[in-house]
GROMACS .gro file of C-alpha atoms in nm:
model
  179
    1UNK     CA    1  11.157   8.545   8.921
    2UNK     CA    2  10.888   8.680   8.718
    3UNK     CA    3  10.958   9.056   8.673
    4UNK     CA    4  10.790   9.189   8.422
    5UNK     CA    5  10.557   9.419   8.527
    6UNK     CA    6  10.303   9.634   8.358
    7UNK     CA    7  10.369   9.922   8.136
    8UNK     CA    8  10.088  10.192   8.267
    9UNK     CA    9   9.910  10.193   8.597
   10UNK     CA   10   9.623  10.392   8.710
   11UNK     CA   11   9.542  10.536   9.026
   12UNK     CA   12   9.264  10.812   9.138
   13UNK     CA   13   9.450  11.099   9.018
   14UNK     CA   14   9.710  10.961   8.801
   15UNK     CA   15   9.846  10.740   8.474
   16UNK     CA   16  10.218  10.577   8.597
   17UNK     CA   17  10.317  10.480   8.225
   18UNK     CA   18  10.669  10.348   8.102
   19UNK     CA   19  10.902  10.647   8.092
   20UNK     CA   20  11.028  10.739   7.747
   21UNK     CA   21  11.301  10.916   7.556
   22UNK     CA   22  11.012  11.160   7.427
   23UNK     CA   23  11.035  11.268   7.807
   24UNK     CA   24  11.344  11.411   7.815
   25UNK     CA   25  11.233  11.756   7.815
   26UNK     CA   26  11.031  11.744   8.152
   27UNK     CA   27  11.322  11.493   8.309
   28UNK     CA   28  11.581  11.712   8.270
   29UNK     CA   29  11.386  11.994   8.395
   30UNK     CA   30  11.306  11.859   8.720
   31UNK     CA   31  11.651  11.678   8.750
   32UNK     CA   32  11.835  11.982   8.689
   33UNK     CA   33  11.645  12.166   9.001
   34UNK     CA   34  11.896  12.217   9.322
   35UNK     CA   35  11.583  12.168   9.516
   36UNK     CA   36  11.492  11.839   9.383
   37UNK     CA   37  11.804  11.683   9.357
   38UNK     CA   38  11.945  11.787   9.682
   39UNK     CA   39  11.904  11.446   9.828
   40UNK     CA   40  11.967  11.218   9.562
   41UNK     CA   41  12.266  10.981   9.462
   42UNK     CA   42  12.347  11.119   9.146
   43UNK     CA   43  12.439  11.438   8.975
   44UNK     CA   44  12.233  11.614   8.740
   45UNK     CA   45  12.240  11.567   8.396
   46UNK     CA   46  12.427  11.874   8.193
   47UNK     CA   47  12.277  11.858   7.880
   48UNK     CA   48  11.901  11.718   7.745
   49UNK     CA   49  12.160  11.484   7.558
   50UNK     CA   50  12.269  11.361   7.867
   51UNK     CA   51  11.909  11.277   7.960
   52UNK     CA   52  11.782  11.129   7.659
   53UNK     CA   53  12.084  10.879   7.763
   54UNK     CA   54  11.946  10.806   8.058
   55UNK     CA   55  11.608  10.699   7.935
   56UNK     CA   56  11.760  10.527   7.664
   57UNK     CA   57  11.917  10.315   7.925
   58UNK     CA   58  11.605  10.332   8.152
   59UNK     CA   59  11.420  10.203   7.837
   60UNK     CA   60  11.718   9.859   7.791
   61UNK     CA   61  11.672   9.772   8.173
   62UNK     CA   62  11.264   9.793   8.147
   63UNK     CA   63  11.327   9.540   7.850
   64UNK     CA   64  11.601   9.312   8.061
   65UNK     CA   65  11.358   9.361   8.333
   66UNK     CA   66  11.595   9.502   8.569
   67UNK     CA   67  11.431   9.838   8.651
   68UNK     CA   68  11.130   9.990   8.572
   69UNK     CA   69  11.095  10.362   8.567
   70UNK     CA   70  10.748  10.537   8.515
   71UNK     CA   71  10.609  10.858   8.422
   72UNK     CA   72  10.392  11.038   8.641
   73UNK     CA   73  10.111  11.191   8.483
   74UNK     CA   74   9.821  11.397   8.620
   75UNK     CA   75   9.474  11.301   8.509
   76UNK     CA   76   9.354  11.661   8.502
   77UNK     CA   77   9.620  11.862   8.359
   78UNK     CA   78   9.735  11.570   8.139
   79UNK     CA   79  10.078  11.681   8.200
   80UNK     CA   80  10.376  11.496   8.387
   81UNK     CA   81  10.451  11.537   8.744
   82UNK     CA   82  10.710  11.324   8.818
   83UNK     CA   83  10.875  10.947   8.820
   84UNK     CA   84  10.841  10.662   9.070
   85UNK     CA   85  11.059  10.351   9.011
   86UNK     CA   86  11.062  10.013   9.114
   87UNK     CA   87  11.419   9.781   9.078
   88UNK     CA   88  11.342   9.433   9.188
   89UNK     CA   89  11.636   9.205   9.298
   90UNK     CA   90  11.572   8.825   9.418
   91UNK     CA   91  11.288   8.816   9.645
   92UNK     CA   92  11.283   9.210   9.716
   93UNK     CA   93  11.244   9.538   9.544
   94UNK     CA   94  11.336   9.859   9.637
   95UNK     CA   95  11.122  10.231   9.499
   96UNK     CA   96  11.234  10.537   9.410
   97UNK     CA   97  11.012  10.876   9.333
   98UNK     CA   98  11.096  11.270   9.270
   99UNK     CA   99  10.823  11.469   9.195
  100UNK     CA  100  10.865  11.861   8.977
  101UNK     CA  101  10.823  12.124   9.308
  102UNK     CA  102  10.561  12.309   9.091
  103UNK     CA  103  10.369  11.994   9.261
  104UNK     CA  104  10.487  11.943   9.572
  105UNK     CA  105  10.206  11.984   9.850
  106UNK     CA  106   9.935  11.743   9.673
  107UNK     CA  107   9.971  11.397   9.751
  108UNK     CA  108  10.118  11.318   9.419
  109UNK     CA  109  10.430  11.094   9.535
  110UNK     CA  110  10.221  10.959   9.821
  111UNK     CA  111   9.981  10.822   9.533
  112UNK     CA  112  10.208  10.682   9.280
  113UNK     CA  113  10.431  10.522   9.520
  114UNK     CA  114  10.166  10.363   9.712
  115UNK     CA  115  10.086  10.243   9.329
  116UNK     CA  116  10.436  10.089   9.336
  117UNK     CA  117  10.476   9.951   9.628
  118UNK     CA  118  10.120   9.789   9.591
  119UNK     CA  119  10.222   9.668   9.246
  120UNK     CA  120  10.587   9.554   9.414
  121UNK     CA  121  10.414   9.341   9.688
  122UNK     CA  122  10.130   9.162   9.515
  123UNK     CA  123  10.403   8.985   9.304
  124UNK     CA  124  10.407   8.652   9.507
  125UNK     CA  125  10.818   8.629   9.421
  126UNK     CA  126  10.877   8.972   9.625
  127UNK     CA  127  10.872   8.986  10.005
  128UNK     CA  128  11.027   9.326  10.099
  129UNK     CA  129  10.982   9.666   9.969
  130UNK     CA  130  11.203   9.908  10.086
  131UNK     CA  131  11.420  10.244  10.038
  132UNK     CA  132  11.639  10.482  10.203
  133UNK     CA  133  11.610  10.867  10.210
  134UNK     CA  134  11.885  11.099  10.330
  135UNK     CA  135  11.827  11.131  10.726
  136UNK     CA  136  11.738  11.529  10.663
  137UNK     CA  137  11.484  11.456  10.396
  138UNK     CA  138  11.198  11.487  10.653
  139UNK     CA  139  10.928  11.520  10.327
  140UNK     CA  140  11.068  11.185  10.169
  141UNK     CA  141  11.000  11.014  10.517
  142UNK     CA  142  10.650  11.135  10.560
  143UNK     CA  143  10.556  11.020  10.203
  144UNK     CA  144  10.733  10.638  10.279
  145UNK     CA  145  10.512  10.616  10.593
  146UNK     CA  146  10.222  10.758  10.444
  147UNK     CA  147  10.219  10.429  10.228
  148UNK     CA  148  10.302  10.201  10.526
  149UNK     CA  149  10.666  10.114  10.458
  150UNK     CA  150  10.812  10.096  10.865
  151UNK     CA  151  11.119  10.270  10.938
  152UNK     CA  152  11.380  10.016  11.050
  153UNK     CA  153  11.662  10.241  11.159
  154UNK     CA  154  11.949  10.505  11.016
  155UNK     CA  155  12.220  10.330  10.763
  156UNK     CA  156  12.503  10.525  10.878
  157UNK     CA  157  12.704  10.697  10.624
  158UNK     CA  158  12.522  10.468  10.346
  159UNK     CA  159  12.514  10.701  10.073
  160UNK     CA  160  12.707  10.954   9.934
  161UNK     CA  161  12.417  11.235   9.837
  162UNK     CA  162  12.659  11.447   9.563
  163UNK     CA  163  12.498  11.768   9.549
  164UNK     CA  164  12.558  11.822   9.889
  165UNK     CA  165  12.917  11.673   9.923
  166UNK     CA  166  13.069  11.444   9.637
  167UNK     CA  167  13.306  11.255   9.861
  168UNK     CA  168  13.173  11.218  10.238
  169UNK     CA  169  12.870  10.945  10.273
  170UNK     CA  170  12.588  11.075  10.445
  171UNK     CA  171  12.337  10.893  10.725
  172UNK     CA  172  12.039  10.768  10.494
  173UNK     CA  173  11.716  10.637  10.680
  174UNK     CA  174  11.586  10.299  10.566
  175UNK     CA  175  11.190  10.236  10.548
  176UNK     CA  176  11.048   9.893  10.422
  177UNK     CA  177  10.719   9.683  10.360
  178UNK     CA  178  10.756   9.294  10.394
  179UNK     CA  179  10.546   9.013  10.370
   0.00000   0.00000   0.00000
């Protein structure tokens, strides 16, 4: 499969560009909010070191072309917002966005992961776009049917969501586009 896919995007509002280590400052203040990473798989990071890690290794799997994280930046304030990701595997891909609550309210996930999941399905090689949110994370659920991914049903105790409990898997809802 062909998965290379293009280091910026633009939408209306917003620049998706290829995340870098030079944004480890505005990653690991977003990633560090309780808020923000209530619902997510992963811990936050401890330390910016710990971050600038994390893009380092975000940076290897663009080039392997194994995941493919991007910034994302507001047009008007020229500043970043968030990060929507795309992982493509075979003939599918699934997304990924957070988005700094100092933004939360103006459309600016809806927007860059409609970007994605545009990008995701016009590759003739992918045929199913999908995610899971944490069954409670009513705003994650609006924003994946705002860009037209269907919800097929509730994964029971699919993920384990550590900031909430580090051993117990919680229900996650799954939402996907297919061709």
């Amino acid at each position: 499969m062909s998965k290379i896919f293009p280091s910026e995007i633009s939408t209306t509002r917003l620049v998706l560009r290829r995340i870098k280590k030079e944004d480890a400052d505005f990653v690991f203040s977003y990633s560090t909010d309780p808020e923000i990473n209530r619902y997510v798989a992963w811990l936050p990071p401890k330390t910016l070191e710990d971050t600038i890690q994390y893009l380092s290794e975000a940076e290897k799997s663009w080039e392997l072309g194994e995941w493919f994280e991007y910034l994302i930046i507001s047009k008007t304030e020229n500043l970043p917002v968030g990060v929507v990701s795309l992982i493509p595997n075979n003939c599918s891909a699934t997304i990924g966005f957070a988005v700094a609550k100092k933004y939360w309210g103006n459309g600016f996930a809806t927007e860059a992961a409609s970007a994605i999941v545009d990008l995701a399905i016009s590759n003739p090689e992918i045929y199913r776009v999908w995610t899971v949110c944490d069954s409670e994370h009513q705003s994650s659920a609006k924003v994946l049917e705002k860009i037209g991914l269907k919800f097929e049903g509730i994964l029971k105790r699919w993920k384990v969501r550590p900031n909430i409990d580090p051993k117990i898997p919680r229900d996650s809802m799954c939402y996907a586009l297919t061709k």
